[in-house]
PDB file of C-alpha atoms in Angstrom:
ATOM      1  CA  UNK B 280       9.004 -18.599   4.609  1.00  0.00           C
ATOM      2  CA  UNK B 281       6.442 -16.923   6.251  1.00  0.00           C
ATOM      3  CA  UNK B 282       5.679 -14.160   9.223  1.00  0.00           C
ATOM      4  CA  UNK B 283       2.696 -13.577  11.540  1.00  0.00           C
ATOM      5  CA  UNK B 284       0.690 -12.250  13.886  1.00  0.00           C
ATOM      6  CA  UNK B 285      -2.101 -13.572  16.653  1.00  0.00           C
ATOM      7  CA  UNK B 286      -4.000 -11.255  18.749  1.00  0.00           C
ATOM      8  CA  UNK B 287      -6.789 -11.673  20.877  1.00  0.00           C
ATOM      9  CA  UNK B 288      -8.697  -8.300  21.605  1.00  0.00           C
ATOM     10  CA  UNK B 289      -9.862  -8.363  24.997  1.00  0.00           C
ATOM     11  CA  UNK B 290     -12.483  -5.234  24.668  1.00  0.00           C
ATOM     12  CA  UNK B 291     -14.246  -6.429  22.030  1.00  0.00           C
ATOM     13  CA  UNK B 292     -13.446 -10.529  22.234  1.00  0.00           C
ATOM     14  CA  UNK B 293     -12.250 -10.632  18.812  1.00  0.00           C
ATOM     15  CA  UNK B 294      -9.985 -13.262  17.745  1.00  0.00           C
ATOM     16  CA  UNK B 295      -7.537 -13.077  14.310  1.00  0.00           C
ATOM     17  CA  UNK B 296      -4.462 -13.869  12.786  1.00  0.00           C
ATOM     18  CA  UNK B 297      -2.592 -11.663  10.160  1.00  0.00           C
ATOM     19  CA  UNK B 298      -0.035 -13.817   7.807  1.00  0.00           C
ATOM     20  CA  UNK B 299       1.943 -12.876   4.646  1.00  0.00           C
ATOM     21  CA  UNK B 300       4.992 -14.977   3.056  1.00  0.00           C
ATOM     22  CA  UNK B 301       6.876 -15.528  -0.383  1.00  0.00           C
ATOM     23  CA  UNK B 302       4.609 -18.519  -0.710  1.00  0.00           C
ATOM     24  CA  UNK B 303       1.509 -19.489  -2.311  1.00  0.00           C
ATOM     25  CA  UNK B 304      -2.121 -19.121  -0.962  1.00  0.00           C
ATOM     26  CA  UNK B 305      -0.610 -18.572   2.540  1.00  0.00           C
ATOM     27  CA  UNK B 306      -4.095 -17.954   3.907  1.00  0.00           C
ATOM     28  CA  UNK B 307      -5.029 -21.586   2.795  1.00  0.00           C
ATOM     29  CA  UNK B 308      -3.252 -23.083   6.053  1.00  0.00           C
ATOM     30  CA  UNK B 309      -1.547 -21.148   8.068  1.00  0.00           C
ATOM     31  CA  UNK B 310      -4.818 -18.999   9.820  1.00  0.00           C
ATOM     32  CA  UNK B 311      -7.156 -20.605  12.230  1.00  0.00           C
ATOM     33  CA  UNK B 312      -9.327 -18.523  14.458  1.00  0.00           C
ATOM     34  CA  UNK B 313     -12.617 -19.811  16.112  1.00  0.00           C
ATOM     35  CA  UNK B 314     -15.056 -17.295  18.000  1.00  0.00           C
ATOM     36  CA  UNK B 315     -14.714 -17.684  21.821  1.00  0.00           C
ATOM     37  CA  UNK B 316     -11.701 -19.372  21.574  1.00  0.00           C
ATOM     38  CA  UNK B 317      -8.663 -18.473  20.008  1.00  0.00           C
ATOM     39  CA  UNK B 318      -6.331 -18.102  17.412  1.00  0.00           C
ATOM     40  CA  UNK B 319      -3.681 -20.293  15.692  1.00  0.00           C
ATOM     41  CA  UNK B 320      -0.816 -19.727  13.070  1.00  0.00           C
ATOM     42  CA  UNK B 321       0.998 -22.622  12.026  1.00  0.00           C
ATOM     43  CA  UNK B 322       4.045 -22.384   9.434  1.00  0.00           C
ATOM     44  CA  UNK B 323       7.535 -23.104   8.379  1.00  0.00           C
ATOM     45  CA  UNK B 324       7.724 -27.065   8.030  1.00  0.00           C
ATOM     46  CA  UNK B 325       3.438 -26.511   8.383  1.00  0.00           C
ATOM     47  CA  UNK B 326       1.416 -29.168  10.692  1.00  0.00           C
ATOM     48  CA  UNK B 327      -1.928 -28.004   8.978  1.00  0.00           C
ATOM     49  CA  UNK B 328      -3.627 -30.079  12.282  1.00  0.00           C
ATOM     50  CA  UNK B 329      -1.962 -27.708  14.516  1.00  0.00           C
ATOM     51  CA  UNK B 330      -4.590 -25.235  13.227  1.00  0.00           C
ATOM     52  CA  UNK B 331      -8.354 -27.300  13.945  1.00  0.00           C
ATOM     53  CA  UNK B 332      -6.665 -29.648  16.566  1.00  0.00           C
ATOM     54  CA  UNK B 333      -5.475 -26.640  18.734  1.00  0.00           C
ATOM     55  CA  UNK B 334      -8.701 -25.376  18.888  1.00  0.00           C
ATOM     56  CA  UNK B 335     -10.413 -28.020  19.790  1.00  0.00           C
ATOM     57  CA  UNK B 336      -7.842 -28.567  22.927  1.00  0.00           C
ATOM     58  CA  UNK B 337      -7.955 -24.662  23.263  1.00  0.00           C
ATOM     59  CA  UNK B 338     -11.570 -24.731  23.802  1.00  0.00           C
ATOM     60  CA  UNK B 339     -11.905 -27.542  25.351  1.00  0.00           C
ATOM     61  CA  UNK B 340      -9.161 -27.264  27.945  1.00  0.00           C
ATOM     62  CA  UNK B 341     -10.586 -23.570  28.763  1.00  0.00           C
ATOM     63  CA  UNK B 342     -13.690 -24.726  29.354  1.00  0.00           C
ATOM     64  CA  UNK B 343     -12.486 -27.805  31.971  1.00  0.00           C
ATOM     65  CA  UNK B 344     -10.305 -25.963  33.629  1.00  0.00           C
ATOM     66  CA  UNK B 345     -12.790 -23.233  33.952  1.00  0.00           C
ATOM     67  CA  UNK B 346     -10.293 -20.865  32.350  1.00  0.00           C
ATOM     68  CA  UNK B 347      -7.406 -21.619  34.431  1.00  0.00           C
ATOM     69  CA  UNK B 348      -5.312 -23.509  31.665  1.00  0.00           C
ATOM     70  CA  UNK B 349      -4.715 -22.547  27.876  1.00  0.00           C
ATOM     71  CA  UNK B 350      -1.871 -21.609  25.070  1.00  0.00           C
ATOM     72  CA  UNK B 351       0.726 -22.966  26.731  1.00  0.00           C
ATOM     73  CA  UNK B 352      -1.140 -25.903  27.989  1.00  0.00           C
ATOM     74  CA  UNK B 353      -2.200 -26.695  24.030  1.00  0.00           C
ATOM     75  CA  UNK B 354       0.802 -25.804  22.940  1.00  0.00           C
ATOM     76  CA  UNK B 355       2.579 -28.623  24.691  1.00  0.00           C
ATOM     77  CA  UNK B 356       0.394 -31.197  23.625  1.00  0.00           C
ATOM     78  CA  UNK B 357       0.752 -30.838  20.050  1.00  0.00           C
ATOM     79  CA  UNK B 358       4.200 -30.385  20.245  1.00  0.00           C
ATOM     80  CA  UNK B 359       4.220 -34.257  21.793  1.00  0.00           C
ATOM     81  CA  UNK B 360       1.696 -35.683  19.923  1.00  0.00           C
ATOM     82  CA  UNK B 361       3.536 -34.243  16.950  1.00  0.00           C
ATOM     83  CA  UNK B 362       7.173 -36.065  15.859  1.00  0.00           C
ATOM     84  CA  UNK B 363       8.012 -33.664  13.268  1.00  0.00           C
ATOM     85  CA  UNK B 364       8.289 -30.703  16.015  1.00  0.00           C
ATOM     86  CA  UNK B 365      11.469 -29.700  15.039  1.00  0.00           C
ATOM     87  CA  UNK B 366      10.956 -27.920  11.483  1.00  0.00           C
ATOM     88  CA  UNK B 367       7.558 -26.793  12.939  1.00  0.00           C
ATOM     89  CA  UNK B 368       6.573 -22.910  13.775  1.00  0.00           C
ATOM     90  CA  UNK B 369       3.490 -22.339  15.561  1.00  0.00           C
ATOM     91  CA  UNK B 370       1.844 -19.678  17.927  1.00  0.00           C
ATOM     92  CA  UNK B 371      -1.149 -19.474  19.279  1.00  0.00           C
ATOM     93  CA  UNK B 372      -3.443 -17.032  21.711  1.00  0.00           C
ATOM     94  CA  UNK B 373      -6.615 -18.276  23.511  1.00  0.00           C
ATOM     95  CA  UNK B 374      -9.151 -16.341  25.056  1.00  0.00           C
ATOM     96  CA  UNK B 375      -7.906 -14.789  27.907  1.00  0.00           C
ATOM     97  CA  UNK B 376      -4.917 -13.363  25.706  1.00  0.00           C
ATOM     98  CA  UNK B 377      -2.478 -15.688  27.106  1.00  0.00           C
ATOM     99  CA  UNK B 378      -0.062 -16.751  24.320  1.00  0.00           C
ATOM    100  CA  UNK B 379       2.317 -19.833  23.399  1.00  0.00           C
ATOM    101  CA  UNK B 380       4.706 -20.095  20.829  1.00  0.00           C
ATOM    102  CA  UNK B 381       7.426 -22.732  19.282  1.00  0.00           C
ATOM    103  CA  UNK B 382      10.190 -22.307  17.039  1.00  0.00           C
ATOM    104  CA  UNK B 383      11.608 -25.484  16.210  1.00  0.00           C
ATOM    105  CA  UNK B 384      15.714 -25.821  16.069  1.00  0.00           C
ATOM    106  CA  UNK B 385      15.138 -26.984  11.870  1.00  0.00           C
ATOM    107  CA  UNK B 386      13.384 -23.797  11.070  1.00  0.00           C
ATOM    108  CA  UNK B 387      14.898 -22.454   8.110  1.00  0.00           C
ATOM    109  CA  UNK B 388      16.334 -19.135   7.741  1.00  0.00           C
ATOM    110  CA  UNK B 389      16.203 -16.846  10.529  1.00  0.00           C
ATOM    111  CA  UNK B 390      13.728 -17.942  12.564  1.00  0.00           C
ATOM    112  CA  UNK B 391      12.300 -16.784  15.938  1.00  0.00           C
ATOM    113  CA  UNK B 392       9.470 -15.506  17.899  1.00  0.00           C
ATOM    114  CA  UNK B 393       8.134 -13.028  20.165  1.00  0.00           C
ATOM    115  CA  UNK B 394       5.081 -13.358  22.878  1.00  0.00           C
ATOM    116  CA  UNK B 395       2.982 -10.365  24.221  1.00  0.00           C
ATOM    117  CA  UNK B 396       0.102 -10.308  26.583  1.00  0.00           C
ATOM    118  CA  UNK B 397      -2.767 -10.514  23.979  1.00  0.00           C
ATOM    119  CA  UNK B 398      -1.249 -11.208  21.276  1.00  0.00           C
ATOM    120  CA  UNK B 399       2.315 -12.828  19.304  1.00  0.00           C
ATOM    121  CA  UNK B 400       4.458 -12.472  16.522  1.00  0.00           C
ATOM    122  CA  UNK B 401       6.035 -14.696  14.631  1.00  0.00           C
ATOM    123  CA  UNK B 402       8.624 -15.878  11.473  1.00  0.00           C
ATOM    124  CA  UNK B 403      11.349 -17.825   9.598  1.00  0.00           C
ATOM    125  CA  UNK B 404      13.246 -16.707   6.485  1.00  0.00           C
ATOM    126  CA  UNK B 405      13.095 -13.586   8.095  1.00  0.00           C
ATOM    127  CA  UNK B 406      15.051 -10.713   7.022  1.00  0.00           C
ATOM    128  CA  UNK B 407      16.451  -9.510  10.512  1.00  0.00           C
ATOM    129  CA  UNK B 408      15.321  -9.688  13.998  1.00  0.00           C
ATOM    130  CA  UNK B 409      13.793  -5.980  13.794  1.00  0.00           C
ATOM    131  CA  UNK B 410      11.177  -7.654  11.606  1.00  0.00           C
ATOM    132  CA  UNK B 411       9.357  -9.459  14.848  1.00  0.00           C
ATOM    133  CA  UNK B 412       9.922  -6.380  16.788  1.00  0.00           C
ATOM    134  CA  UNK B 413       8.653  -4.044  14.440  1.00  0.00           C
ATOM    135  CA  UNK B 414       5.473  -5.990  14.307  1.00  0.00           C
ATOM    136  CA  UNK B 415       4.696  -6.041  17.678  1.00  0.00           C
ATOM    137  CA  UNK B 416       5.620  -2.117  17.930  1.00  0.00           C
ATOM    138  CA  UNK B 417       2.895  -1.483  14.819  1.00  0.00           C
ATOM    139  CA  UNK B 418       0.572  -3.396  16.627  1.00  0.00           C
ATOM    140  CA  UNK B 419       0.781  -1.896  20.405  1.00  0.00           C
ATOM    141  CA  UNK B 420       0.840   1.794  18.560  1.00  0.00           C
ATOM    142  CA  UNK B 421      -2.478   0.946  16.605  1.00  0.00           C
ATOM    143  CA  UNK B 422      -4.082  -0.487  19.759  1.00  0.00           C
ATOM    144  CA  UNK B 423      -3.289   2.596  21.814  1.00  0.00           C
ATOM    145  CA  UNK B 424      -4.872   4.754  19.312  1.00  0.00           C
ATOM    146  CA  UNK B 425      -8.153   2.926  19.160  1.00  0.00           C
ATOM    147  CA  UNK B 426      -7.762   0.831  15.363  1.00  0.00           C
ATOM    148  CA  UNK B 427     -10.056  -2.399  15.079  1.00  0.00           C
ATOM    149  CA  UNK B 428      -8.245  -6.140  15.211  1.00  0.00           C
ATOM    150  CA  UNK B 429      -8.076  -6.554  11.511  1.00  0.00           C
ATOM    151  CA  UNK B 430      -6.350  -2.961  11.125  1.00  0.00           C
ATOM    152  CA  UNK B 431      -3.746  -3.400  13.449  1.00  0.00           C
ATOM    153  CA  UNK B 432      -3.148  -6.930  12.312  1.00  0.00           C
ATOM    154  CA  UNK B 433      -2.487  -5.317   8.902  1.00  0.00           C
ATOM    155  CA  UNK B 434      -0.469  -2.786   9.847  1.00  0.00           C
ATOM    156  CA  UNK B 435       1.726  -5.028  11.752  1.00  0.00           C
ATOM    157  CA  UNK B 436       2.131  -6.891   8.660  1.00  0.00           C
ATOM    158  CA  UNK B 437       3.071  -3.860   6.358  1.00  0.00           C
ATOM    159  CA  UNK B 438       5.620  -2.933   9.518  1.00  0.00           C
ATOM    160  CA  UNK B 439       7.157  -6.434   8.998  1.00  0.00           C
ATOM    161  CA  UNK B 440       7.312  -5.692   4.883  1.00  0.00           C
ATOM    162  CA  UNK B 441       8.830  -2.075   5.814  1.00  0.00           C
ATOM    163  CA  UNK B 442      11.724  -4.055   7.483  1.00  0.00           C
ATOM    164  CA  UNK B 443      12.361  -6.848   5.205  1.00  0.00           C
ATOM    165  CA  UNK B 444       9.501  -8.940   5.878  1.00  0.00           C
ATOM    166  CA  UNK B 445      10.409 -12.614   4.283  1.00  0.00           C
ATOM    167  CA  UNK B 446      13.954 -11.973   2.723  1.00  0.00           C
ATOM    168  CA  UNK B 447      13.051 -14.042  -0.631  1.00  0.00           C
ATOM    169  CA  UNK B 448      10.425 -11.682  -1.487  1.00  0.00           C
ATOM    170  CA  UNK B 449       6.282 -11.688  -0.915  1.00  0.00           C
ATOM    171  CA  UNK B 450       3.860 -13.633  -2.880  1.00  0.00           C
ATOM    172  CA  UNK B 451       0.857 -14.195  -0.912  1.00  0.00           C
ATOM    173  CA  UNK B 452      -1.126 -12.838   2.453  1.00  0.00           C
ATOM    174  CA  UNK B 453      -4.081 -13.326   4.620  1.00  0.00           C
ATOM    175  CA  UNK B 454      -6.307 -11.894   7.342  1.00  0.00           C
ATOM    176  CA  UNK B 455      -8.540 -13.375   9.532  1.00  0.00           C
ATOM    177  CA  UNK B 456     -10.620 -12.200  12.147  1.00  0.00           C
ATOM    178  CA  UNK B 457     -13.712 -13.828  14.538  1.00  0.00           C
ATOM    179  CA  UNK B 458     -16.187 -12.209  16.321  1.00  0.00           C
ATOM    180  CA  UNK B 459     -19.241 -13.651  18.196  1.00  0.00           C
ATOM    181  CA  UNK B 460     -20.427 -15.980  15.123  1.00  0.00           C
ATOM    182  CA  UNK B 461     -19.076 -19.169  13.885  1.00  0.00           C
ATOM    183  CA  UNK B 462     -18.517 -17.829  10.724  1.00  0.00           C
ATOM    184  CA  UNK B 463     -15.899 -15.199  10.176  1.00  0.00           C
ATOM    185  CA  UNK B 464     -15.948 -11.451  10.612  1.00  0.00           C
ATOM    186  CA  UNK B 465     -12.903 -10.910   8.402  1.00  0.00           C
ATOM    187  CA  UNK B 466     -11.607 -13.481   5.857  1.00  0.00           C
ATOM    188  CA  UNK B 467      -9.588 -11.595   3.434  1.00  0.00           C
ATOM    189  CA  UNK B 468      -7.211 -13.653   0.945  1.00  0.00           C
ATOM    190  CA  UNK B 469      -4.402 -12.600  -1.304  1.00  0.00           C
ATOM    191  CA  UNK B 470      -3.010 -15.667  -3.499  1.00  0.00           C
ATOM    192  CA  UNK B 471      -0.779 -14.711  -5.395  1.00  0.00           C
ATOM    193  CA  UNK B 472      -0.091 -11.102  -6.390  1.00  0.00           C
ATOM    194  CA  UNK B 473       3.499  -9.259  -7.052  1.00  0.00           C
ATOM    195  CA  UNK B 474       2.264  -6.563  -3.921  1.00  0.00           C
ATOM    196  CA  UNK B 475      -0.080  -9.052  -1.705  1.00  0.00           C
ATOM    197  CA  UNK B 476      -0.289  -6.457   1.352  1.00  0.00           C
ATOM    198  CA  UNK B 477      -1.192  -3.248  -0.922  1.00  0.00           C
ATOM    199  CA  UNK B 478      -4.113  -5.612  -2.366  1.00  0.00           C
ATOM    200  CA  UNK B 479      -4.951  -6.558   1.107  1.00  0.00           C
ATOM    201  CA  UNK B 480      -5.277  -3.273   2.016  1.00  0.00           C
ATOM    202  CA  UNK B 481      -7.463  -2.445  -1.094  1.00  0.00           C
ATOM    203  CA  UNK B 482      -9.871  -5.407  -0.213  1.00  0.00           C
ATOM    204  CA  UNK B 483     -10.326  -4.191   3.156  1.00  0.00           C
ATOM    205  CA  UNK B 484     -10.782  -0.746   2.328  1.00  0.00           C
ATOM    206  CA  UNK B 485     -13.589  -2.273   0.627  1.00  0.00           C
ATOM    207  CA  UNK B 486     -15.242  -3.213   4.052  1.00  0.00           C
ATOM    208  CA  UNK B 487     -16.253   0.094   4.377  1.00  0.00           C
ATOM    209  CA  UNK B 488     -18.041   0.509   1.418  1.00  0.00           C
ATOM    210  CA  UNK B 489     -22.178   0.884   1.873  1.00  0.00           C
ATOM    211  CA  UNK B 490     -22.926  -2.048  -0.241  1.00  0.00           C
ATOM    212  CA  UNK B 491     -20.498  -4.397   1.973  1.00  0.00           C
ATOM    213  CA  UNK B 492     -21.735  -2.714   5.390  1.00  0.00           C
ATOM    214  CA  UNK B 493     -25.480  -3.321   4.372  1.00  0.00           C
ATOM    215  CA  UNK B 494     -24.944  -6.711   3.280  1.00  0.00           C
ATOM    216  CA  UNK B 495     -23.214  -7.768   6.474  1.00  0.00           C
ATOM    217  CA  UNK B 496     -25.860  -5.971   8.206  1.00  0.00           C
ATOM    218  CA  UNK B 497     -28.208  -8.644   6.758  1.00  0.00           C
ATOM    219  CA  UNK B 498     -26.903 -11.539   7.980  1.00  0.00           C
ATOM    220  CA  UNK B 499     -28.189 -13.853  10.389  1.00  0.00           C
ATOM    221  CA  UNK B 500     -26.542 -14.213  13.579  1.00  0.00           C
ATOM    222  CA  UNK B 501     -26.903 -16.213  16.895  1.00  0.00           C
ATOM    223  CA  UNK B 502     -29.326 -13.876  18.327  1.00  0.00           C
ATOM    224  CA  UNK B 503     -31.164 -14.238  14.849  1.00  0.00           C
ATOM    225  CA  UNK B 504     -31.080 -11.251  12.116  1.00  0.00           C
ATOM    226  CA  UNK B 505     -28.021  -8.751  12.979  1.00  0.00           C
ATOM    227  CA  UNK B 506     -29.852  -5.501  14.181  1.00  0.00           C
ATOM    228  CA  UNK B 507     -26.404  -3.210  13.745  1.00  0.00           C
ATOM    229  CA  UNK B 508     -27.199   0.992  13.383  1.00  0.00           C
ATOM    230  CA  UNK B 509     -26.987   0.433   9.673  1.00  0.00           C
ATOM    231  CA  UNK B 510     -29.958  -1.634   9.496  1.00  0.00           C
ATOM    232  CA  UNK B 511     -31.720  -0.042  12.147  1.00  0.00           C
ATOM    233  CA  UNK B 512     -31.875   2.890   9.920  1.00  0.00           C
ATOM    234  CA  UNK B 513     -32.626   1.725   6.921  1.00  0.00           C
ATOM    235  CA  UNK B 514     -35.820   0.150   8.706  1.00  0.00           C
ATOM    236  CA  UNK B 515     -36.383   3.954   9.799  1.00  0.00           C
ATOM    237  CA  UNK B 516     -36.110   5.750   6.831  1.00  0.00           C
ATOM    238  CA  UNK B 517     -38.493   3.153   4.958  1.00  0.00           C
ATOM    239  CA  UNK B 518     -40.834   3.540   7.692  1.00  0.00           C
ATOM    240  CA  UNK B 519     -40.808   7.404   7.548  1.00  0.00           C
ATOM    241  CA  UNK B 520     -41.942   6.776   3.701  1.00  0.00           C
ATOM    242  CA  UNK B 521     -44.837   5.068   4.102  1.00  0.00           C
ATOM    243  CA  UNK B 522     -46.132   7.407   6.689  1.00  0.00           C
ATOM    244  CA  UNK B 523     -45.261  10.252   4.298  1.00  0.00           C
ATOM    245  CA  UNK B 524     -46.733   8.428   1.606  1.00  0.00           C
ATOM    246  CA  UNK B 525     -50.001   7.828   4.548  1.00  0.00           C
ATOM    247  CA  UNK B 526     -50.564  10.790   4.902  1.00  0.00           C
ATOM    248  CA  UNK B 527     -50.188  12.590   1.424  1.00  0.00           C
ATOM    249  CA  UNK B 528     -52.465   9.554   0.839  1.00  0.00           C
ATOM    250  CA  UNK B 529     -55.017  11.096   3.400  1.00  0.00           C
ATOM    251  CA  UNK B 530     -54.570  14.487   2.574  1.00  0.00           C
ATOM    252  CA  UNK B 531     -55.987  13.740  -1.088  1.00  0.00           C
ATOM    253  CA  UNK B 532     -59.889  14.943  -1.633  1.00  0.00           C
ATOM    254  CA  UNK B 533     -62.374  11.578  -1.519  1.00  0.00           C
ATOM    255  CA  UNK B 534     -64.015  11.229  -4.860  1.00  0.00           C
ATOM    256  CA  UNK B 535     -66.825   9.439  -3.633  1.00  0.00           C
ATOM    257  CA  UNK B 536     -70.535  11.409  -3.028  1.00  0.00           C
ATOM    258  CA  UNK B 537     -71.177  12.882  -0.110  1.00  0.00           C
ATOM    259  CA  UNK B 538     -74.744  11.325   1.359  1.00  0.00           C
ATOM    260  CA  UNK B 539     -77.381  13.668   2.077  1.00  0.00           C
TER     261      UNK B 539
END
């Protein structure tokens, strides 16, 4: 029912997930990204605790093994802890780029996968096997010419679409995307729209517009209030006023008597 992408962006340390499916609200349970950590799609027969649960392990497992152990590590545990396995699809990426995936045997439709160093791809219901690969070309192609995480992971969905995408149709889409803060970078949602991926791509459009840039610019991070170029000029250009408005100030003849 559904297709997707993980990625972890090793030049940056962003972390995302790009879904879209002929399903409602896909964005609802299928992405799971955590800063630092990883990322996590979970569909088909969906284990919604494959999504907090695997990042939990992911980060905790990275951080006891001092980086040595990851996906495939977490993978393998909630595949055992989990007895509906079989009509599960999940993939994950943690945050050295190493990737895991599972395609159960009761996955309906087409179903496979591919892994990637840095990042995976991902489906069932698919419409043929150049659906995955597409993807993962789109994706490679926008890395090598320099596009952020939550632009590739877009047009790796729209390369998926181009080639079939879900063969029942599209309904729904979502992106995702962590940085360095607990709360997301990207968090873009599509519910239910006859062309989810051409609103997607409206909404983040939108992401470049000064009123969105300004107000993200604003908000309070881990090493307090974001200081980004934006801001930083803002703060300029107000203080460039007031000394404009100091000195006209200054310039202005005194009223007052001169003492003799």
């Amino acid at each position: 029912m559904t297709y997707s992408i993980v990625a972890w962006d090793a030049e940056t340390g962003m972390t995302g997930v790009g879904v879209a499916t002929k399903h409602l609200a896909v964005g609802s349970l299928v992405p799971h990204a955590r800063a630092g950590v990883g990322a996590v799609a979970t569909q088909a027969s969906t284990n919604p605790y494959f999504g907090p649960w695997g990042l939990d392990r992911l980060e905790q497992l990275q951080l006891e093994s001092q980086g040595q152990l990851g996906a495939e590590a977490v993978l393998n545990s909630l595949l055992q802890d989990d007895p509906g396995r079989d009509g599960r699809q999940v993939h994950l990426v943690d945050s050295q780029g190493r990737t895991a995936a599972w395609t159960g045997p009761d996955c309906a439709g087409l179903a496979a996968h591919r892994c990637y160093p840095g990042f995976s791809v991902a489906g069932n219901y698919l419409a043929s096997e150049l659906v995955l690969l597409a993807m993962a070309e789109a994706y490679m192609a926008a890395e090598r010419h320099g596009l952020s995480l939550e632009h590739r992971l877009l047009l790796a969905l729209e390369a998926a679409e181009t080639h079939g995408g879900d063969h029942r149709g599209r309904q729904s889409a979502a992106l995702l995307v962590m940085h360095q803060e607990s709360y997301p970078h990207i968090d873009f949602r599509v519910d239910h729209h006859p062309e989810p991926l051409v609103a997607l791509r409206e909404i983040l459009a939108e992401v470049e517009q000064h009123y969105y840039t300004g107000f993200r610019a604003t908000l309070p991070t881990t090493l307090g209030v974001a200081q980004t170029a934006e801001l930083q000029a803002t703060e300029l250009q107000s203080a460039e006023l007031e000394a404009t408005e100091l000195e006209a100030d200054e310039a202005q003849p005194s009223d007052m008597p001169i003492s003799a």
